[in-house]
Amino acid sequence: MLPVYPMAQTFFITTAIDYTNAAPHIGHAYEKILTDVVARYHRLKGEPVFFLTGVDQHGQKVQQTAQKQGMEPAAFARDITAKFLALWEKLGLSNDGWAATTDPLHKAVVSKILQQLFDAGEIYKASYSGFYSVRQEQFLTDKERGPDGEFGPEWGEVTDISEENYYFRLAKHRDWLLSYIDAHPGYVTPAFRQTELRNAVEKLSGDLCISRPKARLEWGIELPFDAGYVTYVWFDALVNYISFGGYWSGETPHNPAFDERWPALHVIGKDIMAPAHGVYWPIILHAAGFTDAEIPPLLVHGYINIGGAKMSKSLGNIVDPAVLAEKYGPGALRYYLMREAVTGQDMEFSEERLVVRYNSDLANDLGNLLNRTLNMAKRYRASVLKRVDPADPWLAEARAVAEQYAARMDQFQVHAALEAAFGLAAKCNAYIEAQAPWKLAKDPALADQLDGVLYRLAEALRILSILISPVLPDAARGMAAQLNVTAEPCLAGALNAEAALADGHTLGAPTPLFPRIETEPKA
Ligand code: MSP
């Protein structure tokens, strides 16, 4: 009988691990920020979270690029890895683990899985001759030929080779995967990608070549059962999710630390869903004895495009996120990407839009709201608030926004959650205009009304400081400090009336939180 594993108690979330054959670009940054925001949101809900990201350091692309630069692959991968690490730090990623595939811990787990699958007869040796794409590191079949019968430019240099290799029995598990997909409608988010994946699985035929002869590729993890070969980079890379998740971290593959986390939610781009994450990976896990309940769900995001096209070196349209974060601050970049990208869909990147979003939403709507509220409270009430009954309909509506925000975040609809939050900021700004506190302050008979307005605004700002915290952690801290709120931000603090500011609460001093970005006038 199969062992029964307890349900994961930790929210385990991963990103794709990025190839170290080139420096990071805005697409990599988008995926990491999205994952960071979801991880931070789950922490805000009070859940234990394990957020893992990292780098994919092996493979032919890394070896080739290193060679071109006259470097050893290890040194080259180390340099690029340092660039990723510096960027993630700059962008404020809150990852708990770091998956670098040259780590001996990872290599040991890859070896163990390979040996286990080999012993179980899931891996076999066979000879194959055919066309091989150096760029994509895979053998090509007629399916990959274009309408003109040729292999398109996306495959790069294509050579005819014949060699012995090791194969993983993928096709044998095809029907299991189809039935798994059919029985688990929420396996892939968004749902249309699950349909796309199912179609890809239906077409699946043949097994997966999981080795590369050392004569051709040295930069990889040696097969435990044949020192003449290294492991195919995708097999190596996918295993990062379990090796850095604690699999085999004890005497046995499964152990309490791993079982408490697994399965993870994998956040990946649309290009690596089929076949890598949606075909190879569930089948590898299934063949290694993972139960259906342990197959990791996928959150598939779209592409960040530039000028309607994919970013590429040859087009010269690569956007460097480190430059943007330096120029505008990490918060501006995080907010722009999260506010404008619809999870699952492609987005067109525009630096101009980044500036517009920052100035209109952060500097004008939220920043000014905080500043005006604190200034008015200081001027009219020495910053001391008089509590309004939390059952007050205006406050109830503010809390309802937090509920809407949470429902959207639970569905990974970060842009829609932010839309809800900034709707509350707009409501506050309209409320100030309608109530005109500067007029109320002139009439002592309206003192209670003025107290009510100031309290409602401060309370809405407290809720907003919580709601923006996954996307803008630094600004959220700054807001809380100015509001003189010391409690650690938590979602319950935005949803529950009991968490409302106390009677007599004293607000802090206002300082501009989001100074406007003054753009250079266009020529
Ligand atoms: N190393 C593999 C993944 C192995 S995961 C076990 C890989 N690396 S990558 O560097 O090419 O891509 C890393 C992630 O960035 C992928 O999820 C990919 O979809 C994403 N992006 C790469 N370019 C992108 C955009 N232009 N826009 C958004 N994300 C895209 O694939």
PDB file of C-alpha atoms in Angstrom, residues 214-390:
ATOM      1  CA  LYS A 214      30.404  13.876 -22.029  1.00  0.00           C
ATOM      2  CA  ALA A 215      32.175  14.159 -25.366  1.00  0.00           C
ATOM      3  CA  ARG A 216      29.519  16.685 -26.327  1.00  0.00           C
ATOM      4  CA  LEU A 217      28.637  18.213 -22.971  1.00  0.00           C
ATOM      5  CA  GLU A 218      30.676  18.186 -19.810  1.00  0.00           C
ATOM      6  CA  TRP A 219      28.888  20.875 -17.864  1.00  0.00           C
ATOM      7  CA  GLY A 220      26.282  18.808 -16.042  1.00  0.00           C
ATOM      8  CA  ILE A 221      25.635  16.244 -13.334  1.00  0.00           C
ATOM      9  CA  GLU A 222      27.247  12.892 -14.068  1.00  0.00           C
ATOM     10  CA  LEU A 223      24.874   9.925 -14.353  1.00  0.00           C
ATOM     11  CA  PRO A 224      25.315   7.733 -11.267  1.00  0.00           C
ATOM     12  CA  PHE A 225      25.201   4.559 -13.397  1.00  0.00           C
ATOM     13  CA  ASP A 226      27.402   5.679 -16.319  1.00  0.00           C
ATOM     14  CA  ALA A 227      30.318   8.091 -15.912  1.00  0.00           C
ATOM     15  CA  GLY A 228      30.407   8.687 -19.658  1.00  0.00           C
ATOM     16  CA  TYR A 229      27.332  10.858 -19.523  1.00  0.00           C
ATOM     17  CA  VAL A 230      25.896  13.936 -17.826  1.00  0.00           C
ATOM     18  CA  THR A 231      22.226  14.542 -17.033  1.00  0.00           C
ATOM     19  CA  TYR A 232      20.004  16.454 -19.478  1.00  0.00           C
ATOM     20  CA  VAL A 233      19.661  19.979 -18.089  1.00  0.00           C
ATOM     21  CA  TRP A 234      15.855  19.904 -17.790  1.00  0.00           C
ATOM     22  CA  PHE A 235      15.881  16.744 -15.688  1.00  0.00           C
ATOM     23  CA  ASP A 236      18.525  18.329 -13.453  1.00  0.00           C
ATOM     24  CA  ALA A 237      16.682  21.668 -13.229  1.00  0.00           C
ATOM     25  CA  LEU A 238      13.204  20.320 -12.431  1.00  0.00           C
ATOM     26  CA  VAL A 239      14.556  18.313  -9.512  1.00  0.00           C
ATOM     27  CA  ASN A 240      15.538  21.613  -7.798  1.00  0.00           C
ATOM     28  CA  TYR A 241      11.997  21.942  -6.486  1.00  0.00           C
ATOM     29  CA  ILE A 242      12.339  18.859  -4.334  1.00  0.00           C
ATOM     30  CA  SER A 243      16.084  18.877  -3.641  1.00  0.00           C
ATOM     31  CA  PHE A 244      15.898  22.388  -2.149  1.00  0.00           C
ATOM     32  CA  GLY A 245      12.492  21.584  -0.647  1.00  0.00           C
ATOM     33  CA  GLY A 246      14.042  19.014   1.682  1.00  0.00           C
ATOM     34  CA  TYR A 247      13.546  15.753  -0.236  1.00  0.00           C
ATOM     35  CA  TRP A 248      16.196  13.254   0.877  1.00  0.00           C
ATOM     36  CA  SER A 249      17.286  15.721   3.566  1.00  0.00           C
ATOM     37  CA  GLY A 250      16.938  12.922   6.119  1.00  0.00           C
ATOM     38  CA  GLU A 251      17.532   9.186   6.032  1.00  0.00           C
ATOM     39  CA  THR A 252      14.625   8.657   3.659  1.00  0.00           C
ATOM     40  CA  PRO A 253      13.432  10.568   0.588  1.00  0.00           C
ATOM     41  CA  HIS A 254      10.238  11.587   2.340  1.00  0.00           C
ATOM     42  CA  ASN A 255      10.763  13.134   5.739  1.00  0.00           C
ATOM     43  CA  PRO A 256       8.743  15.447   7.987  1.00  0.00           C
ATOM     44  CA  ALA A 257      10.457  18.656   6.790  1.00  0.00           C
ATOM     45  CA  PHE A 258       9.693  17.881   3.154  1.00  0.00           C
ATOM     46  CA  ASP A 259       6.208  16.459   3.662  1.00  0.00           C
ATOM     47  CA  GLU A 260       5.233  19.486   5.683  1.00  0.00           C
ATOM     48  CA  ARG A 261       5.881  21.638   2.591  1.00  0.00           C
ATOM     49  CA  TRP A 262       5.214  19.538  -0.441  1.00  0.00           C
ATOM     50  CA  PRO A 263       3.552  19.962  -2.911  1.00  0.00           C
ATOM     51  CA  ALA A 264       4.780  23.373  -4.005  1.00  0.00           C
ATOM     52  CA  LEU A 265       2.946  25.789  -6.257  1.00  0.00           C
ATOM     53  CA  HIS A 266       5.181  26.278  -9.309  1.00  0.00           C
ATOM     54  CA  VAL A 267       5.072  29.763 -10.850  1.00  0.00           C
ATOM     55  CA  ILE A 268       6.351  29.523 -14.429  1.00  0.00           C
ATOM     56  CA  GLY A 269       6.121  31.260 -17.794  1.00  0.00           C
ATOM     57  CA  LYS A 270       3.899  29.953 -20.589  1.00  0.00           C
ATOM     58  CA  ASP A 271       6.897  28.760 -22.631  1.00  0.00           C
ATOM     59  CA  ILE A 272       7.963  26.137 -20.112  1.00  0.00           C
ATOM     60  CA  MET A 273       4.599  24.596 -19.237  1.00  0.00           C
ATOM     61  CA  ALA A 274       4.517  21.967 -22.013  1.00  0.00           C
ATOM     62  CA  PRO A 275       6.407  19.757 -22.067  1.00  0.00           C
ATOM     63  CA  ALA A 276       8.796  20.549 -19.181  1.00  0.00           C
ATOM     64  CA  HIS A 277       6.586  21.360 -16.175  1.00  0.00           C
ATOM     65  CA  GLY A 278       3.315  19.843 -17.337  1.00  0.00           C
ATOM     66  CA  VAL A 279       4.593  16.587 -18.858  1.00  0.00           C
ATOM     67  CA  TYR A 280       8.141  15.657 -17.808  1.00  0.00           C
ATOM     68  CA  TRP A 281       7.856  16.819 -14.228  1.00  0.00           C
ATOM     69  CA  PRO A 282       4.581  15.171 -13.125  1.00  0.00           C
ATOM     70  CA  ILE A 283       5.669  11.967 -14.864  1.00  0.00           C
ATOM     71  CA  ILE A 284       9.107  12.002 -13.198  1.00  0.00           C
ATOM     72  CA  LEU A 285       7.414  12.449  -9.809  1.00  0.00           C
ATOM     73  CA  HIS A 286       4.798   9.797 -10.532  1.00  0.00           C
ATOM     74  CA  ALA A 287       7.458   7.318 -11.645  1.00  0.00           C
ATOM     75  CA  ALA A 288       9.456   8.093  -8.494  1.00  0.00           C
ATOM     76  CA  GLY A 289       6.481   7.093  -6.329  1.00  0.00           C
ATOM     77  CA  PHE A 290       4.815  10.447  -5.640  1.00  0.00           C
ATOM     78  CA  THR A 291       1.065  10.105  -5.168  1.00  0.00           C
ATOM     79  CA  ASP A 292      -1.518  12.079  -7.153  1.00  0.00           C
ATOM     80  CA  ALA A 293      -2.011  14.337  -4.135  1.00  0.00           C
ATOM     81  CA  GLU A 294       1.694  15.192  -4.362  1.00  0.00           C
ATOM     82  CA  ILE A 295       1.690  16.433  -7.958  1.00  0.00           C
ATOM     83  CA  PRO A 296       2.526  20.156  -7.804  1.00  0.00           C
ATOM     84  CA  PRO A 297       0.029  22.641  -9.284  1.00  0.00           C
ATOM     85  CA  LEU A 298       1.167  25.189 -11.872  1.00  0.00           C
ATOM     86  CA  LEU A 299       0.553  28.924 -12.050  1.00  0.00           C
ATOM     87  CA  VAL A 300       1.404  29.926 -15.609  1.00  0.00           C
ATOM     88  CA  HIS A 301       2.069  33.575 -16.373  1.00  0.00           C
ATOM     89  CA  GLY A 302       2.337  35.388 -19.677  1.00  0.00           C
ATOM     90  CA  TYR A 303       5.215  37.190 -21.327  1.00  0.00           C
ATOM     91  CA  ILE A 304       6.455  40.726 -20.895  1.00  0.00           C
ATOM     92  CA  ASN A 305       6.976  41.947 -24.453  1.00  0.00           C
ATOM     93  CA  ILE A 306       8.742  44.966 -25.850  1.00  0.00           C
ATOM     94  CA  GLY A 307       7.323  46.648 -28.931  1.00  0.00           C
ATOM     95  CA  GLY A 308       4.964  43.691 -29.395  1.00  0.00           C
ATOM     96  CA  ALA A 309       7.897  41.303 -29.696  1.00  0.00           C
ATOM     97  CA  LYS A 310       9.751  38.921 -27.446  1.00  0.00           C
ATOM     98  CA  MET A 311      12.892  40.351 -25.944  1.00  0.00           C
ATOM     99  CA  SER A 312      16.018  39.135 -27.634  1.00  0.00           C
ATOM    100  CA  LYS A 313      19.637  40.060 -27.915  1.00  0.00           C
ATOM    101  CA  SER A 314      19.394  40.234 -31.695  1.00  0.00           C
ATOM    102  CA  LEU A 315      16.471  42.681 -31.557  1.00  0.00           C
ATOM    103  CA  GLY A 316      18.411  44.723 -29.017  1.00  0.00           C
ATOM    104  CA  ASN A 317      15.250  45.300 -26.974  1.00  0.00           C
ATOM    105  CA  ILE A 318      16.312  43.791 -23.668  1.00  0.00           C
ATOM    106  CA  VAL A 319      15.127  45.816 -20.684  1.00  0.00           C
ATOM    107  CA  ASP A 320      17.415  45.671 -17.657  1.00  0.00           C
ATOM    108  CA  PRO A 321      15.361  45.645 -14.439  1.00  0.00           C
ATOM    109  CA  ALA A 322      18.397  46.705 -12.374  1.00  0.00           C
ATOM    110  CA  VAL A 323      18.607  49.956 -14.357  1.00  0.00           C
ATOM    111  CA  LEU A 324      14.888  50.629 -13.861  1.00  0.00           C
ATOM    112  CA  ALA A 325      15.046  49.876 -10.130  1.00  0.00           C
ATOM    113  CA  GLU A 326      18.029  52.209  -9.811  1.00  0.00           C
ATOM    114  CA  LYS A 327      16.324  54.983 -11.744  1.00  0.00           C
ATOM    115  CA  TYR A 328      12.826  54.832 -10.230  1.00  0.00           C
ATOM    116  CA  GLY A 329      13.212  52.703  -7.101  1.00  0.00           C
ATOM    117  CA  PRO A 330      12.264  49.046  -6.698  1.00  0.00           C
ATOM    118  CA  GLY A 331       8.760  49.931  -5.475  1.00  0.00           C
ATOM    119  CA  ALA A 332       7.901  51.790  -8.685  1.00  0.00           C
ATOM    120  CA  LEU A 333       8.929  48.777 -10.791  1.00  0.00           C
ATOM    121  CA  ARG A 334       7.166  46.260  -8.549  1.00  0.00           C
ATOM    122  CA  TYR A 335       3.977  48.319  -8.499  1.00  0.00           C
ATOM    123  CA  TYR A 336       3.923  48.919 -12.248  1.00  0.00           C
ATOM    124  CA  LEU A 337       4.420  45.249 -13.151  1.00  0.00           C
ATOM    125  CA  MET A 338       1.869  44.038 -10.617  1.00  0.00           C
ATOM    126  CA  ARG A 339      -0.730  46.693 -11.457  1.00  0.00           C
ATOM    127  CA  GLU A 340      -0.561  46.353 -15.229  1.00  0.00           C
ATOM    128  CA  ALA A 341       0.127  42.679 -15.892  1.00  0.00           C
ATOM    129  CA  VAL A 342      -2.972  40.477 -15.859  1.00  0.00           C
ATOM    130  CA  THR A 343      -1.770  37.165 -14.426  1.00  0.00           C
ATOM    131  CA  GLY A 344      -1.720  34.632 -17.251  1.00  0.00           C
ATOM    132  CA  GLN A 345      -1.686  37.172 -20.074  1.00  0.00           C
ATOM    133  CA  ASP A 346       1.103  38.889 -21.970  1.00  0.00           C
ATOM    134  CA  MET A 347       1.905  42.515 -21.284  1.00  0.00           C
ATOM    135  CA  GLU A 348       3.604  45.191 -23.289  1.00  0.00           C
ATOM    136  CA  PHE A 349       6.372  46.862 -21.288  1.00  0.00           C
ATOM    137  CA  SER A 350       6.558  50.644 -21.377  1.00  0.00           C
ATOM    138  CA  GLU A 351       8.810  52.821 -19.273  1.00  0.00           C
ATOM    139  CA  GLU A 352       6.420  55.707 -19.834  1.00  0.00           C
ATOM    140  CA  ARG A 353       3.532  53.711 -18.339  1.00  0.00           C
ATOM    141  CA  LEU A 354       5.707  52.902 -15.340  1.00  0.00           C
ATOM    142  CA  VAL A 355       6.165  56.612 -14.681  1.00  0.00           C
ATOM    143  CA  VAL A 356       2.475  57.383 -15.285  1.00  0.00           C
ATOM    144  CA  ARG A 357       1.362  54.628 -12.893  1.00  0.00           C
ATOM    145  CA  TYR A 358       3.775  55.761 -10.216  1.00  0.00           C
ATOM    146  CA  ASN A 359       2.844  59.418 -10.438  1.00  0.00           C
ATOM    147  CA  SER A 360      -0.909  58.931 -10.664  1.00  0.00           C
ATOM    148  CA  ASP A 361      -1.494  56.040  -8.254  1.00  0.00           C
ATOM    149  CA  LEU A 362       1.368  56.262  -5.779  1.00  0.00           C
ATOM    150  CA  ALA A 363       2.411  59.922  -5.716  1.00  0.00           C
ATOM    151  CA  ASN A 364      -1.028  61.493  -6.327  1.00  0.00           C
ATOM    152  CA  ASP A 365      -3.707  59.138  -5.052  1.00  0.00           C
ATOM    153  CA  LEU A 366      -2.047  57.347  -2.147  1.00  0.00           C
ATOM    154  CA  GLY A 367       0.876  59.608  -1.223  1.00  0.00           C
ATOM    155  CA  ASN A 368      -1.174  62.791  -1.211  1.00  0.00           C
ATOM    156  CA  LEU A 369      -3.996  61.125   0.665  1.00  0.00           C
ATOM    157  CA  LEU A 370      -1.651  60.123   3.473  1.00  0.00           C
ATOM    158  CA  ASN A 371      -0.017  63.519   3.526  1.00  0.00           C
ATOM    159  CA  ARG A 372      -3.257  65.502   3.526  1.00  0.00           C
ATOM    160  CA  THR A 373      -4.849  63.315   6.189  1.00  0.00           C
ATOM    161  CA  LEU A 374      -1.894  63.544   8.558  1.00  0.00           C
ATOM    162  CA  ASN A 375      -1.555  67.272   7.993  1.00  0.00           C
ATOM    163  CA  MET A 376      -5.228  67.944   8.668  1.00  0.00           C
ATOM    164  CA  ALA A 377      -5.228  65.758  11.774  1.00  0.00           C
ATOM    165  CA  LYS A 378      -2.167  67.621  13.015  1.00  0.00           C
ATOM    166  CA  ARG A 379      -3.557  71.054  12.286  1.00  0.00           C
ATOM    167  CA  TYR A 380      -7.094  70.532  13.574  1.00  0.00           C
ATOM    168  CA  ARG A 381      -6.663  67.904  16.299  1.00  0.00           C
ATOM    169  CA  ALA A 382      -2.967  67.832  17.322  1.00  0.00           C
ATOM    170  CA  SER A 383      -2.880  64.404  15.565  1.00  0.00           C
ATOM    171  CA  VAL A 384      -5.202  62.784  18.141  1.00  0.00           C
ATOM    172  CA  LEU A 385      -8.149  60.718  16.828  1.00  0.00           C
ATOM    173  CA  LYS A 386     -11.621  60.168  18.233  1.00  0.00           C
ATOM    174  CA  ARG A 387     -12.880  56.683  17.562  1.00  0.00           C
ATOM    175  CA  VAL A 388     -15.919  56.086  15.346  1.00  0.00           C
ATOM    176  CA  ASP A 389     -18.043  52.964  15.921  1.00  0.00           C
ATOM    177  CA  PRO A 390     -16.466  50.287  13.687  1.00  0.00           C
TER     178      PRO A 390
END
